[in-house]
XYZ file of C-alpha atoms in Angstrom:
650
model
C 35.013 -122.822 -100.954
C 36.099 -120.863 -103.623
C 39.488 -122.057 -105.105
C 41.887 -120.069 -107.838
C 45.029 -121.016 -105.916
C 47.316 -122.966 -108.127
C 50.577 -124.436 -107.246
C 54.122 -123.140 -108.628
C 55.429 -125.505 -111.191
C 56.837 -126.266 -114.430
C 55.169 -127.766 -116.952
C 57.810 -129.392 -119.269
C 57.479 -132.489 -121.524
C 59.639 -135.470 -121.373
C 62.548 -135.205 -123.954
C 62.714 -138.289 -124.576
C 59.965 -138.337 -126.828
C 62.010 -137.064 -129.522
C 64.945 -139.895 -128.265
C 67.377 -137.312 -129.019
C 67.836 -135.268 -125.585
C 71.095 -136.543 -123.662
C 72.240 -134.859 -120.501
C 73.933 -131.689 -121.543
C 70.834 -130.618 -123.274
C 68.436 -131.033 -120.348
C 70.797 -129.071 -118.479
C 70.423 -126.349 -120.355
C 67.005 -126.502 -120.041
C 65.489 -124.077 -118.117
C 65.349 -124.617 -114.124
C 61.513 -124.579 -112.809
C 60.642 -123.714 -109.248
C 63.485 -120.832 -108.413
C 60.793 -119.474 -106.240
C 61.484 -117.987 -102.863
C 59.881 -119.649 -99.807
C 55.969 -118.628 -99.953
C 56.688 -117.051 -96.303
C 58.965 -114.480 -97.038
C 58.265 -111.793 -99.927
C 60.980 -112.638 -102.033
C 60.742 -112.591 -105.633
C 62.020 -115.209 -107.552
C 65.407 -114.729 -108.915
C 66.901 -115.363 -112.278
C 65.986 -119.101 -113.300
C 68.175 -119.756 -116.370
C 71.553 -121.636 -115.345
C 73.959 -124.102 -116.500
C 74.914 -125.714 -113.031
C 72.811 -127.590 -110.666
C 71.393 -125.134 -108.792
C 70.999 -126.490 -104.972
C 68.578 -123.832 -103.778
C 65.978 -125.369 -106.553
C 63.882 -128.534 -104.548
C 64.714 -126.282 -101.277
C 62.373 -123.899 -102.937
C 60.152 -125.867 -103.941
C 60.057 -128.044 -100.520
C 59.065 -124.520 -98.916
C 56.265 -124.248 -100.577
C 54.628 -127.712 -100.378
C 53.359 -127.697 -97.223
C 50.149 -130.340 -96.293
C 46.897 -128.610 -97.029
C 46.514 -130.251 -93.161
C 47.889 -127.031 -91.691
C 46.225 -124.085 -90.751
C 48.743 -121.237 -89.134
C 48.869 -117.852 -88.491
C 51.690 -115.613 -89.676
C 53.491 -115.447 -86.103
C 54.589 -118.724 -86.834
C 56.053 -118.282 -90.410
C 59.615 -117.623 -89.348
C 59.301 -120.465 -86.865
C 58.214 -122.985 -89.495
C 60.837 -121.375 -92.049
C 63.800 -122.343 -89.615
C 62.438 -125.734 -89.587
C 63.534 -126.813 -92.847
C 66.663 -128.783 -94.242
C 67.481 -131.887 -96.617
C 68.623 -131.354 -100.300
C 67.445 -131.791 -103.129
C 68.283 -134.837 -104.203
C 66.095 -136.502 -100.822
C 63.327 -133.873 -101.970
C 63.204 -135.148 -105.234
C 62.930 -138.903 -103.598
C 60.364 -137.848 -100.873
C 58.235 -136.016 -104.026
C 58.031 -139.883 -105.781
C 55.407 -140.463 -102.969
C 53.221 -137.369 -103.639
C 50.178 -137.950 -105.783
C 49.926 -137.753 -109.608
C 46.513 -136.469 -111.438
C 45.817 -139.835 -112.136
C 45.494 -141.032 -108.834
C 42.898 -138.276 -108.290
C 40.856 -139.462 -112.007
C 42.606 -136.897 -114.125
C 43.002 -138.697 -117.064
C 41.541 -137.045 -120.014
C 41.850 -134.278 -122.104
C 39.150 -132.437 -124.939
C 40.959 -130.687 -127.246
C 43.315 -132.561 -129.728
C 45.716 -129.946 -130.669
C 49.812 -131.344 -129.743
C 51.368 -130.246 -126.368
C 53.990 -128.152 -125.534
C 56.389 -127.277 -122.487
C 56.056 -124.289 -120.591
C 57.019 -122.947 -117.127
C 54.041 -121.386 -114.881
C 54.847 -119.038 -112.286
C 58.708 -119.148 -112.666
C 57.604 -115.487 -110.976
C 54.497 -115.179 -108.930
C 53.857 -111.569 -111.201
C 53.369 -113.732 -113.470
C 50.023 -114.931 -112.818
C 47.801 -111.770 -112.097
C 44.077 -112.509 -110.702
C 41.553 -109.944 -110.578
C 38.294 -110.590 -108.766
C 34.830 -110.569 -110.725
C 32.144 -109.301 -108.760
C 28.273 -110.216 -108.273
C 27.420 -106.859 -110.210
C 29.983 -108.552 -113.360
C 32.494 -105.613 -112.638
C 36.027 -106.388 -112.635
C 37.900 -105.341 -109.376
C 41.138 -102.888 -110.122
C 43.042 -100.951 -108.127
C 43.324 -97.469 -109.706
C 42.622 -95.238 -106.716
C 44.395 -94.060 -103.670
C 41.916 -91.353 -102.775
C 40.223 -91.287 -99.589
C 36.896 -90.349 -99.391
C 36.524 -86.567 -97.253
C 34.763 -86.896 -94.268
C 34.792 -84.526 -91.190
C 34.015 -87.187 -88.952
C 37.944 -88.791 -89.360
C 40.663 -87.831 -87.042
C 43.521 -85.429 -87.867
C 46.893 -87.012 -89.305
C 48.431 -86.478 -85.757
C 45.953 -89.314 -84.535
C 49.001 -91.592 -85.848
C 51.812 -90.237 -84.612
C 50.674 -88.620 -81.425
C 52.168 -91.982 -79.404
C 54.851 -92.678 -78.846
C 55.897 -96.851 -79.945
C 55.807 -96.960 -76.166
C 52.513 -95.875 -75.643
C 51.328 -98.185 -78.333
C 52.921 -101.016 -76.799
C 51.696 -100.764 -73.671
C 48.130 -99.823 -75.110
C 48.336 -102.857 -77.501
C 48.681 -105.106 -74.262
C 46.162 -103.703 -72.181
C 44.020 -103.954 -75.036
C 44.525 -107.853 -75.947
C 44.531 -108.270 -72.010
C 48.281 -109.402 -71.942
C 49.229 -108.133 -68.558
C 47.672 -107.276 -64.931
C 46.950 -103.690 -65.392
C 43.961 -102.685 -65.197
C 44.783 -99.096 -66.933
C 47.639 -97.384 -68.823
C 48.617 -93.538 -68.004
C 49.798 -91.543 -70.286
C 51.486 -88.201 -69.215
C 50.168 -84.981 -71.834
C 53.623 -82.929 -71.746
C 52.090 -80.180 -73.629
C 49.208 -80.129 -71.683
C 46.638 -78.268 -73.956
C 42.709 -78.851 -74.187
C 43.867 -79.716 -78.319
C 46.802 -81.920 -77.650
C 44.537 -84.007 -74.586
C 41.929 -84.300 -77.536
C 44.513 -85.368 -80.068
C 45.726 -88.448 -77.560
C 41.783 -89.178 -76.734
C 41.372 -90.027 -80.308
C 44.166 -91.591 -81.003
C 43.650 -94.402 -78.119
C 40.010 -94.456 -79.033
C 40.829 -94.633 -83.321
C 44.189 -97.251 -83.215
C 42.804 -99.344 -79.887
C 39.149 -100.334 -80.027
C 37.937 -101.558 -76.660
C 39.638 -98.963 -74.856
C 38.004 -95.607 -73.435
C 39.817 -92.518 -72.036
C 39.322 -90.055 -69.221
C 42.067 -87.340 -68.262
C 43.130 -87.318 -64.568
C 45.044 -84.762 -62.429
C 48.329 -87.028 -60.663
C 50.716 -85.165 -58.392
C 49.933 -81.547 -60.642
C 50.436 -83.662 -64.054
C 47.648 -84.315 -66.830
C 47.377 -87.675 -67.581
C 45.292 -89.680 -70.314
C 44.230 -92.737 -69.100
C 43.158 -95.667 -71.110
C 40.974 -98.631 -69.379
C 38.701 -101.368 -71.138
C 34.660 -100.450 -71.794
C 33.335 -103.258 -72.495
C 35.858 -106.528 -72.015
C 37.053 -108.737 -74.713
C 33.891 -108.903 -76.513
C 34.762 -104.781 -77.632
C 37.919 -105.972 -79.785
C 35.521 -108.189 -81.866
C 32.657 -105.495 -82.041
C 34.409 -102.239 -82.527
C 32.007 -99.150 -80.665
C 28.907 -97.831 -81.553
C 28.995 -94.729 -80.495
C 32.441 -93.115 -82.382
C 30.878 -93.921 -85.697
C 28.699 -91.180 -87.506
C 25.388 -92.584 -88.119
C 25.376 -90.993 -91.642
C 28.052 -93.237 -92.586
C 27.846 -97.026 -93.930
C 29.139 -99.849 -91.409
C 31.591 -100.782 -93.442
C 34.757 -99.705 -95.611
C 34.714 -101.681 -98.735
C 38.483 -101.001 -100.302
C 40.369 -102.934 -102.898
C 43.099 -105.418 -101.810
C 46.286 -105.724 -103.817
C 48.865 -108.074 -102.917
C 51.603 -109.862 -103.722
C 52.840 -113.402 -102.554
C 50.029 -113.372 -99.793
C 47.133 -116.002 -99.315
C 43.769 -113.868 -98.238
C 44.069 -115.281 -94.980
C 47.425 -114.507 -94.271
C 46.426 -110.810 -95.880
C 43.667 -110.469 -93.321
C 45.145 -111.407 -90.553
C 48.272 -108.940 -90.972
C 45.901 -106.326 -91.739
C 43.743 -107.356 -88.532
C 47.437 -107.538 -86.403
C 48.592 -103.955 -87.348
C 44.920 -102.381 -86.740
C 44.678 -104.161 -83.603
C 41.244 -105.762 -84.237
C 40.049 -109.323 -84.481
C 40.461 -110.783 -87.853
C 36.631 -111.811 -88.031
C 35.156 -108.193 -88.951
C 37.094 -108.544 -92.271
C 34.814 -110.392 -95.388
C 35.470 -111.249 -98.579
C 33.656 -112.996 -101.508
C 36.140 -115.936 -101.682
C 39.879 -116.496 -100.687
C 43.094 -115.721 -103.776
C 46.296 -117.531 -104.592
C 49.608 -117.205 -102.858
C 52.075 -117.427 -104.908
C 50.546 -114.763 -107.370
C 49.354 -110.766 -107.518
C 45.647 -111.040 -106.980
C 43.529 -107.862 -106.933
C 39.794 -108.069 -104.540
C 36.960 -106.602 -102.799
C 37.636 -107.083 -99.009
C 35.094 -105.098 -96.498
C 36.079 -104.267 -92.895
C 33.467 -103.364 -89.872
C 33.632 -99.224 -88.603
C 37.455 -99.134 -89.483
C 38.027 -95.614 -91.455
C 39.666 -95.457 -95.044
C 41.704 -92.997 -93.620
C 43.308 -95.768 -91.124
C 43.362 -98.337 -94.079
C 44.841 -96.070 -96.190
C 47.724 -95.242 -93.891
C 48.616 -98.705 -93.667
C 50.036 -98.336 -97.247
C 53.022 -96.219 -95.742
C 54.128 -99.163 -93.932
C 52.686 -102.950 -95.737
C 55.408 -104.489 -97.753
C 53.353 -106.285 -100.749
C 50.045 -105.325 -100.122
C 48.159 -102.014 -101.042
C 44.780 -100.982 -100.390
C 42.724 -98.591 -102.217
C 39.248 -97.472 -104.195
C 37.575 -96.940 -100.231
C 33.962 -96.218 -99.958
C 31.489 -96.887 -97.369
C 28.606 -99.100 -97.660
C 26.099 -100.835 -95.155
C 26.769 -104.387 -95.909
C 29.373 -106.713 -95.633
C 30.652 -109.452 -98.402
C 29.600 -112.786 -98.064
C 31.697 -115.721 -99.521
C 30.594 -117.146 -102.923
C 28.920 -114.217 -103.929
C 31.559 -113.240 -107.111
C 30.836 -114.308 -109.755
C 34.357 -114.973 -110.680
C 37.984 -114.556 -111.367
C 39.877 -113.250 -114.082
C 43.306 -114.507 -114.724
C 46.599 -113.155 -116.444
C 48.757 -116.156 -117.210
C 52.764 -115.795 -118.370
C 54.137 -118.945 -119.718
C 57.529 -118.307 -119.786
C 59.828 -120.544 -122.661
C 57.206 -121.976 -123.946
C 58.659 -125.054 -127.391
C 55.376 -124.345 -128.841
C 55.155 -123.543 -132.456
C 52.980 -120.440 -133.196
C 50.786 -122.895 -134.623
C 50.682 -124.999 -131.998
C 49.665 -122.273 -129.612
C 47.264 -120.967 -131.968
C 45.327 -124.668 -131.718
C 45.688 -124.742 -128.096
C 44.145 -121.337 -127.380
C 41.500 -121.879 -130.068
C 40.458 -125.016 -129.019
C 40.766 -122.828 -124.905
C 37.930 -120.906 -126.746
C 35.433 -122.524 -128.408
C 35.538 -126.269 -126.677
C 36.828 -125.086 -122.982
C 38.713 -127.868 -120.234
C 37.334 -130.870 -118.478
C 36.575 -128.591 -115.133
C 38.539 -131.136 -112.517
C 39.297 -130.484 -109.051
C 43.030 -129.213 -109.269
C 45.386 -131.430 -107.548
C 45.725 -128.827 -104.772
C 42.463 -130.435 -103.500
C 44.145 -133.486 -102.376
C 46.903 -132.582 -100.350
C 50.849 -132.947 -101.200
C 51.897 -136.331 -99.068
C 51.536 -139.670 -99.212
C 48.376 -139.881 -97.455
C 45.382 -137.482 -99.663
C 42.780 -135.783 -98.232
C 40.608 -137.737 -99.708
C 41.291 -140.788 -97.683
C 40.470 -138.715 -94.439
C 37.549 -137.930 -95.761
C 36.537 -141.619 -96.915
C 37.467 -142.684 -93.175
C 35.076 -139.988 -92.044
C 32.374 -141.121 -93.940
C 32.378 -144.694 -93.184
C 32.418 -143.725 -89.794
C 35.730 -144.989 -88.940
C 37.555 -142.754 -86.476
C 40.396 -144.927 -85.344
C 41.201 -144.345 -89.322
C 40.543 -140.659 -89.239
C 43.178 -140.766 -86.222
C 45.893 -143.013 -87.579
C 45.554 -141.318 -91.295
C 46.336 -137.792 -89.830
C 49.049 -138.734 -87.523
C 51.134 -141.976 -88.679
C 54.460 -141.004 -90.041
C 53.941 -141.071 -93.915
C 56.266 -140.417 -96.898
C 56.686 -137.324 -98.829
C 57.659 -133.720 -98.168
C 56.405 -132.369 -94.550
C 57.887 -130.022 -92.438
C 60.909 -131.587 -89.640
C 58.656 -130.928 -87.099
C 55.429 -133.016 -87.770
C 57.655 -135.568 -89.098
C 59.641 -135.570 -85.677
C 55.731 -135.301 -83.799
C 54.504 -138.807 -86.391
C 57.281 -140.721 -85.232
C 56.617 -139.972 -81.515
C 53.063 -140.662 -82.044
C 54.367 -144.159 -83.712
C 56.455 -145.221 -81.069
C 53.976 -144.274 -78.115
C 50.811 -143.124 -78.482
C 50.986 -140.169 -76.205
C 49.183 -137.239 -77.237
C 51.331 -135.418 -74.745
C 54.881 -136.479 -76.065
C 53.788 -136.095 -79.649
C 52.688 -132.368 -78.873
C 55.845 -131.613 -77.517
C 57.441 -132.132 -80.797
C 55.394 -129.341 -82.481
C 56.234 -126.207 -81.759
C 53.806 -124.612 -84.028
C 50.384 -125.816 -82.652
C 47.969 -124.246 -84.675
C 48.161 -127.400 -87.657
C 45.641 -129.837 -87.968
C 47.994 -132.677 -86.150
C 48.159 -130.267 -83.226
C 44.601 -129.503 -82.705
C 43.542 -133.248 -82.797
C 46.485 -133.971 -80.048
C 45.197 -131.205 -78.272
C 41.547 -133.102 -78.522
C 43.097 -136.599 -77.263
C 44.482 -134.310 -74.124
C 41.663 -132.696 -73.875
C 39.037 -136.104 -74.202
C 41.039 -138.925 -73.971
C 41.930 -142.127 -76.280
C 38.064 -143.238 -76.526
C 36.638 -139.885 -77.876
C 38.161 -139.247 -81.030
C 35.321 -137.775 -82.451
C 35.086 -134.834 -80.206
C 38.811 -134.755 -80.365
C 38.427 -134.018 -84.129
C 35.865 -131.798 -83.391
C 38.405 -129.528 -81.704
C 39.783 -128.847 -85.268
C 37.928 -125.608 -87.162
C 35.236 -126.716 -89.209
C 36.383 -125.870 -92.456
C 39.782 -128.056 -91.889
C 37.100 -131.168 -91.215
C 35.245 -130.387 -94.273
C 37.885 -129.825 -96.133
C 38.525 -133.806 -95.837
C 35.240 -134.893 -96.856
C 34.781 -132.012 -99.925
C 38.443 -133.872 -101.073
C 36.416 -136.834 -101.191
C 33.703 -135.990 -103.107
C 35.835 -134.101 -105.465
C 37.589 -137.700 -105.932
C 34.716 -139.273 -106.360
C 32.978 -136.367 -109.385
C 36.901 -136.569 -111.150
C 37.009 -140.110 -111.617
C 33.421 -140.073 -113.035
C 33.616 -137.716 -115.051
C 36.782 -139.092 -116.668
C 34.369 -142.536 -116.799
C 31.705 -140.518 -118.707
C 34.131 -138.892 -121.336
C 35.686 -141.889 -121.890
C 32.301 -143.753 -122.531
C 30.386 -141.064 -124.104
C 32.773 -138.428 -125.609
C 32.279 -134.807 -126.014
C 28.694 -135.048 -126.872
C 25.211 -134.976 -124.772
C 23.142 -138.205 -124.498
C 20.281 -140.183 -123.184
C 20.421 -140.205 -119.604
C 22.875 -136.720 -118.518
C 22.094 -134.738 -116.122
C 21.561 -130.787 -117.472
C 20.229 -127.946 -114.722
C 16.699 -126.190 -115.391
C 17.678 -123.423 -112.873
C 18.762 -124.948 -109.526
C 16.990 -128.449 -110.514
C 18.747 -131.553 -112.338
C 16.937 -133.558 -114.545
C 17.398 -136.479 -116.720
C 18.168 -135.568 -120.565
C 15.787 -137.677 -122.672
C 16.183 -139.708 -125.657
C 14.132 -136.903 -127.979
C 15.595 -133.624 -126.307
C 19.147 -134.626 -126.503
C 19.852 -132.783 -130.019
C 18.928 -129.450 -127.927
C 21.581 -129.902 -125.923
C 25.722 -129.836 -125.965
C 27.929 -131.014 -123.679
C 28.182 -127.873 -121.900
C 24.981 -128.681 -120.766
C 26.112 -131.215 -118.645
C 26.678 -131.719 -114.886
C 27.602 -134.236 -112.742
C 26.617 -135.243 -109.352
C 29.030 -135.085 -106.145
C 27.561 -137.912 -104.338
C 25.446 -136.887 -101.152
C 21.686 -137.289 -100.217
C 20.167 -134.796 -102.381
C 21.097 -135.316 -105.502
C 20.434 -137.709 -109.048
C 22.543 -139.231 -110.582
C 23.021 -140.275 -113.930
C 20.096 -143.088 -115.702
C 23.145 -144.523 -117.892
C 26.276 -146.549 -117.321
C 28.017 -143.841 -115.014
C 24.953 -143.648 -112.444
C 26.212 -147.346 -111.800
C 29.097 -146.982 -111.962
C 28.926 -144.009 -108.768
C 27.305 -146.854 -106.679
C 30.517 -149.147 -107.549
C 32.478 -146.778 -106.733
C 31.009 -145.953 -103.347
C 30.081 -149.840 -102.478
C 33.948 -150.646 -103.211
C 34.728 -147.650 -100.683
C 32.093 -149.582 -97.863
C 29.586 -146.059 -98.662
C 25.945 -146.462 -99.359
C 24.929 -143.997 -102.483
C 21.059 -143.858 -100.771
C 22.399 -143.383 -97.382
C 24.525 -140.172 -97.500
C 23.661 -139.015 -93.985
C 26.003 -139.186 -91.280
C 25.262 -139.209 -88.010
C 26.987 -136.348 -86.999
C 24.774 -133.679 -89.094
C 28.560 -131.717 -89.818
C 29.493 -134.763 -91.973
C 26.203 -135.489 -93.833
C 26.607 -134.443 -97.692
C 23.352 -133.351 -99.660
C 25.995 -133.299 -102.712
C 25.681 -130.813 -105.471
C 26.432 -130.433 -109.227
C 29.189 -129.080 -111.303
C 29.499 -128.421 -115.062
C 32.044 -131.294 -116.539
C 33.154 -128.535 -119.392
C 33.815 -125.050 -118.615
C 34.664 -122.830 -121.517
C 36.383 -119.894 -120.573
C 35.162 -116.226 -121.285
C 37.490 -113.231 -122.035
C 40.361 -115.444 -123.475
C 42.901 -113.848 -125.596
C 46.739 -114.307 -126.146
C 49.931 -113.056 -127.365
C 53.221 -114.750 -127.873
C 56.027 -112.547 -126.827
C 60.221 -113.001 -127.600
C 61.915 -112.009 -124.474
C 65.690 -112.022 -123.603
C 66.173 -111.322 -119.531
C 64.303 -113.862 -117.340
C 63.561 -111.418 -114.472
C 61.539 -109.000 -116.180
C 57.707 -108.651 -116.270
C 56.235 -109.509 -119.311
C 52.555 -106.985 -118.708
C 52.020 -103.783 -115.960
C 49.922 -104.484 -113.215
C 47.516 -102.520 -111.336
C 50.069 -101.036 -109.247
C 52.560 -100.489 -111.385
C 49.836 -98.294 -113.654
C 49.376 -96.136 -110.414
C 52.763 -95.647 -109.761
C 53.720 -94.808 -113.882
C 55.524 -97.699 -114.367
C 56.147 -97.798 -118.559
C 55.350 -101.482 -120.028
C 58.140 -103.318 -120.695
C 60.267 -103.042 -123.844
C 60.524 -106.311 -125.239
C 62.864 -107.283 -128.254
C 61.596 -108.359 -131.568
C 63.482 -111.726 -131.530
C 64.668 -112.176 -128.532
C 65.892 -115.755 -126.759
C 63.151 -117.213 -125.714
C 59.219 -116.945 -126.367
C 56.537 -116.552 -123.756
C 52.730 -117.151 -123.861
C 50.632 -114.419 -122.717
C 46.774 -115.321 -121.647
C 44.177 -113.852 -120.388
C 40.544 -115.789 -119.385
C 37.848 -115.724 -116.863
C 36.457 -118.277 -114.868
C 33.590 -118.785 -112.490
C 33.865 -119.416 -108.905
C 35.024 -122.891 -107.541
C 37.044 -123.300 -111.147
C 40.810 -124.365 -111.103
C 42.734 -122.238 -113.698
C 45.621 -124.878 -113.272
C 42.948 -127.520 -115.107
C 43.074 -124.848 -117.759
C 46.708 -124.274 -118.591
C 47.083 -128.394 -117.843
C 44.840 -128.392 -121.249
C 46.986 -125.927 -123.377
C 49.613 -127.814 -122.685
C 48.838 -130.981 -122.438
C 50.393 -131.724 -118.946
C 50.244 -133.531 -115.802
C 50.246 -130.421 -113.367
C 51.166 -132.506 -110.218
C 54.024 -131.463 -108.301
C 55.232 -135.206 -108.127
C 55.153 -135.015 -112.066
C 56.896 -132.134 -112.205
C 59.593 -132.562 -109.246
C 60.970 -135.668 -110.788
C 60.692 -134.056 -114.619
C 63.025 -131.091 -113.375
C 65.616 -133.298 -111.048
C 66.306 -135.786 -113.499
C 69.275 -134.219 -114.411
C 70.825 -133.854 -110.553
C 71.173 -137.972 -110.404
């Protein structure tokens, strides 16, 4: 899966370093996460005080959730109600999170000094823009809809009443008995009837019209074609044939995962989520700008959903006959803001240099291994060893760490009785990981856990053993930097097209280290011929894994493995070091506010505090977080930076 999402935090070095800092001055220091629960589409508010502020780790709690879940929108304000605790027991929960070197991130390439900065103190302030296969950067700059005779007058959207629509809605989604929905034409016209066929046709696919005479009234009446298989396959026979299959637009949005986007998008066109695609999935807690395409739904219906989306707006529409298949960008370009940054302009200027011309260790970000005290990773190790009283006990015991009141209420029923019934009563969102594997035991009992897991979508069980390998390639890299350096030898691995091979003892001054790649273990791969291809076997022979047996039995959880760069030098970087004065305003225009004629932001000459501005792009499957963690030379866990920024409440 592609992955640019990157969690909120501050990066801030330890004062003590200096052995000068005392109490009064970390107070003053600026507060980190003021960030508004990822749910809502809040902005963060000012984030500059002098007092504790008690909304802070309540913030911050909102939006470390376990990578375990996987919910739908309708159960945001559910889950949002759930919370409570203060900070202070957030801050102690957080001590049992990971740290990047429990996950092998360890080293760094550059050796320029660090400095403290704070990373999305507002989600504007991290901008991504989606690179496509064709190299083009993806922008939205235009609201025009493409003119086409074939689309249905403006009164197609208001021509029902809310009514009508909700009563079409269920008939559509099959959430009542009737069988049909009559709707009375008051101005009964051959026009207006028209008007009302297309609208029912247009805003509710599945359903088909017919006008019927009832005691001297006209009446439209709406009735299902062709069952529930029509809402996922929208009709043939309303779209012109001269026309592409498919609306590609641009997607702006703000605060939003792509999921969450599509399937808001999907809920106010009344269509399944599935004829959306994308070339890979964007941050939530940012402004990310990509290509999404949609099956035989008009620009002219997109585009009206801009009069009534909070944070997202679509635009650039033109038809095509293809859809977008994931992986296929080639990758993302990022706008970074770090605000009150201690850096000396020298400092940056080393940092952003060394961005340039050496590049970052390309680690899996610690967003890869979940946010409690039990990582993905350790699923995915019980998976592999075939152990799925493990896999059951790892996802459900009661574990420290921040989690939502409701699973932790669900773990200790679980603990106390075993009952996949009573545990499931204690979720009321049932749509998480936890859930579906309860619903499994219900479903197959005690003594079939695997098919009980294999209730869960697939992507949730792969996540688990992806974490795994992504454990395995960051602790061996860090192995091979510390034994070799930042230099190719005898014995790397270095891709001739798709193909590893071995880098030999006379070829190795034609190549650099950003040559080199490095194995996730699985069945068809290499490994290194020097210490490190060893020491991949120790590491899987300590886990109770066999490096030449990487099939599993059940074909879903065999791994052919794969290879990944161990440097990644960035493209497009450049910087600028800004003074600013007022914490809440944006430091660059984005996309939309360039459509709207927004003016850039006057910024003083000298003002209060200083913020770095940076700009790179990065292929797919590349954490920017691993990025900005080497500019500043700090550990980007949340753990790290929860008990950096509380310090001050004890």
């Amino acid at each position: 899966m592609e992955t640019v999402e990157m969690n909120s935090v501050s990066l801030k070095r330890p004062h003590s370093e200096d052995g000068v800092a005392n109490a009064d001055e970390v107070k003053r220091q600026k507060i980190s996460e003021k960030s508004k629960t990822e749910n809502d589409s809040g902005q963060s508010t000012e984030a500059v005080t002098e007092q504790p502020d008690k909304s802070l780790l309540e913030d911050t709690k909102n939006e470390i959730i376990s990578n375990e879940e996987s919910e739908e929108q309708e159960d945001e304000e559910l889950e949002d109600s759930d919370e409570d605790g203060d900070p202070e027991s957030f801050a102690d929960m957080m001590k049992h999170g990971l740290t990047e070197s429990d996950v092998g991130i360890t080293k760094f390439v550059s050796s320029h000094k660090g400095f403290s900065g704070i990373l999305k103190e507002r989600y504007s302030d991290f901008v991504v823009h989606e690179i496509g296969k064709d190299g083009r950067v993806s922008h939205l700059d235009d609201f025009t809809v493409p003119v086409d005779d074939e689309d249905p007058s403006e009164e197609t959207f208001t021509v029902l009443s809310d009514e009508d629509k909700q009563r079409l809605e269920e008939l559509q989604l099959f959430k009542n008995k009737e069988t049909s929905v009559a709707i009375e034409v008051v101005e009964d016209t051959k026009e207006k009837r028209t008007v009302i066929h297309q609208a029912v046709k247009s805003l509710f696919p599945g359903l088909e019209t017919k006008t019927e005479d009832r005691d001297g009234k006209k009446y439209i009446i709406a009735y299902h074609a062709a069952g529930k298989k029509a809402l996922a396959n929208p009709r043939k026979h309303s779209w012109p044939k001269s026309r592409g299959s498919y609306c590609h637009f641009v997607l702006y949005k703000e605060n939003k995962d792509t999921m969450d986007a599509i399937n808001v998008l999907s809920k106010f066109l009344r269509v399944k989520p599935n004829i959306f695609s994308y070339m890979g999935t964007k941050d939530k807690r940012a402004i990310t700008v990509q290509e999404i395409a949609v099956l035989r739904i008009t620009a002219q219906r997109l585009a009206h959903l801009n009069k009534c989306l909070m944070n997202f707006k679509l635009g650039n529409f033109s038809y095509k006959n293809h859809p977008l298949k994931l992986g296929e960008l080639q990758g993302n370009h990022f706008t970074v803001v770090l605000r009150n940054i201690t850096g000396t302009d020298d400092e940056v200027e080393q940092a952003m240099h060394s961005l340039r011309e050496i590049g970052f260790i390309n680690y899996y970000g610690m967003q890869r291994f979940g946010t409690t005290a039990v990582p993905t990773y350790q699923i995915g190790r019980a998976i592999l060893q075939n152990n799925w009283n493990e896999v059951m006990d790892l996802i459900l015991k009661p574990r420290p760490g921040a989690e939502k009141g409701y699973l932790v209420k669900c773990r200790e029923e679980w603990a106390k009785t075993k009952d996949p019934a009573a545990a499931l009563k204690k979720l009321p969102v049932k749509r998480c990981v936890e859930g579906q594997l309860l619903r499994g035991l219900l479903k197959y009992g005690m003594k079939n856990i695997i098919s009980a897991f294999g209730i869960i979508p697939r992507n949730n069980r792969l996540m688990y053993i992806h974490s795994y390998q992504s454990y395995v390639w960051n602790n061996m890299v860090s192995k091979r930097i510390e034994e070799y350096g930042l230099r190719a030898v005898p014995g790397d691995l270095t891709l001739k097209g798709a193909t590893a091979v071995h880098i030999e003892e006379g070829d190795v001054d034609n190549y650099t280290i950003h040559d080199v790649v490095m194995p996730l273990p699985g069945f068809d791969v290499i490994y290194p011929k020097h210490k490190i291809g060893e020491a991949y076997k120790e590491m899987l022979v300590a886990d109770n894994l066999d490096i030449n047996n990487m099939r599993h039995k059940i074909r879903d959880y065999s791994l052919s493995g794969a290879y990944r760069r161990i440097i990644i030098r960035p493209q497009n970087v450049n910087w600028e070091v800004v003074a600013y004065d007022d914490p809440r305003i944006p430091l660059f225009t984005t996309d939309l506010d360039k459509l709207e004629g927004k003016p850039l932001p006057v910024l003083p000459t000298d003002g209060k505090f200083r913020a770095l501005k940076m700009e790179f792009s990065l292929p797919p499957s590349t954490y920017a977080t691993m990025a900005i963690r080497e500019v500043l030379k700090m550990d980007t866990s949340i753990k790290n930076q929860t008990q950096l920024n509380t310090t001050w409440l004890r």
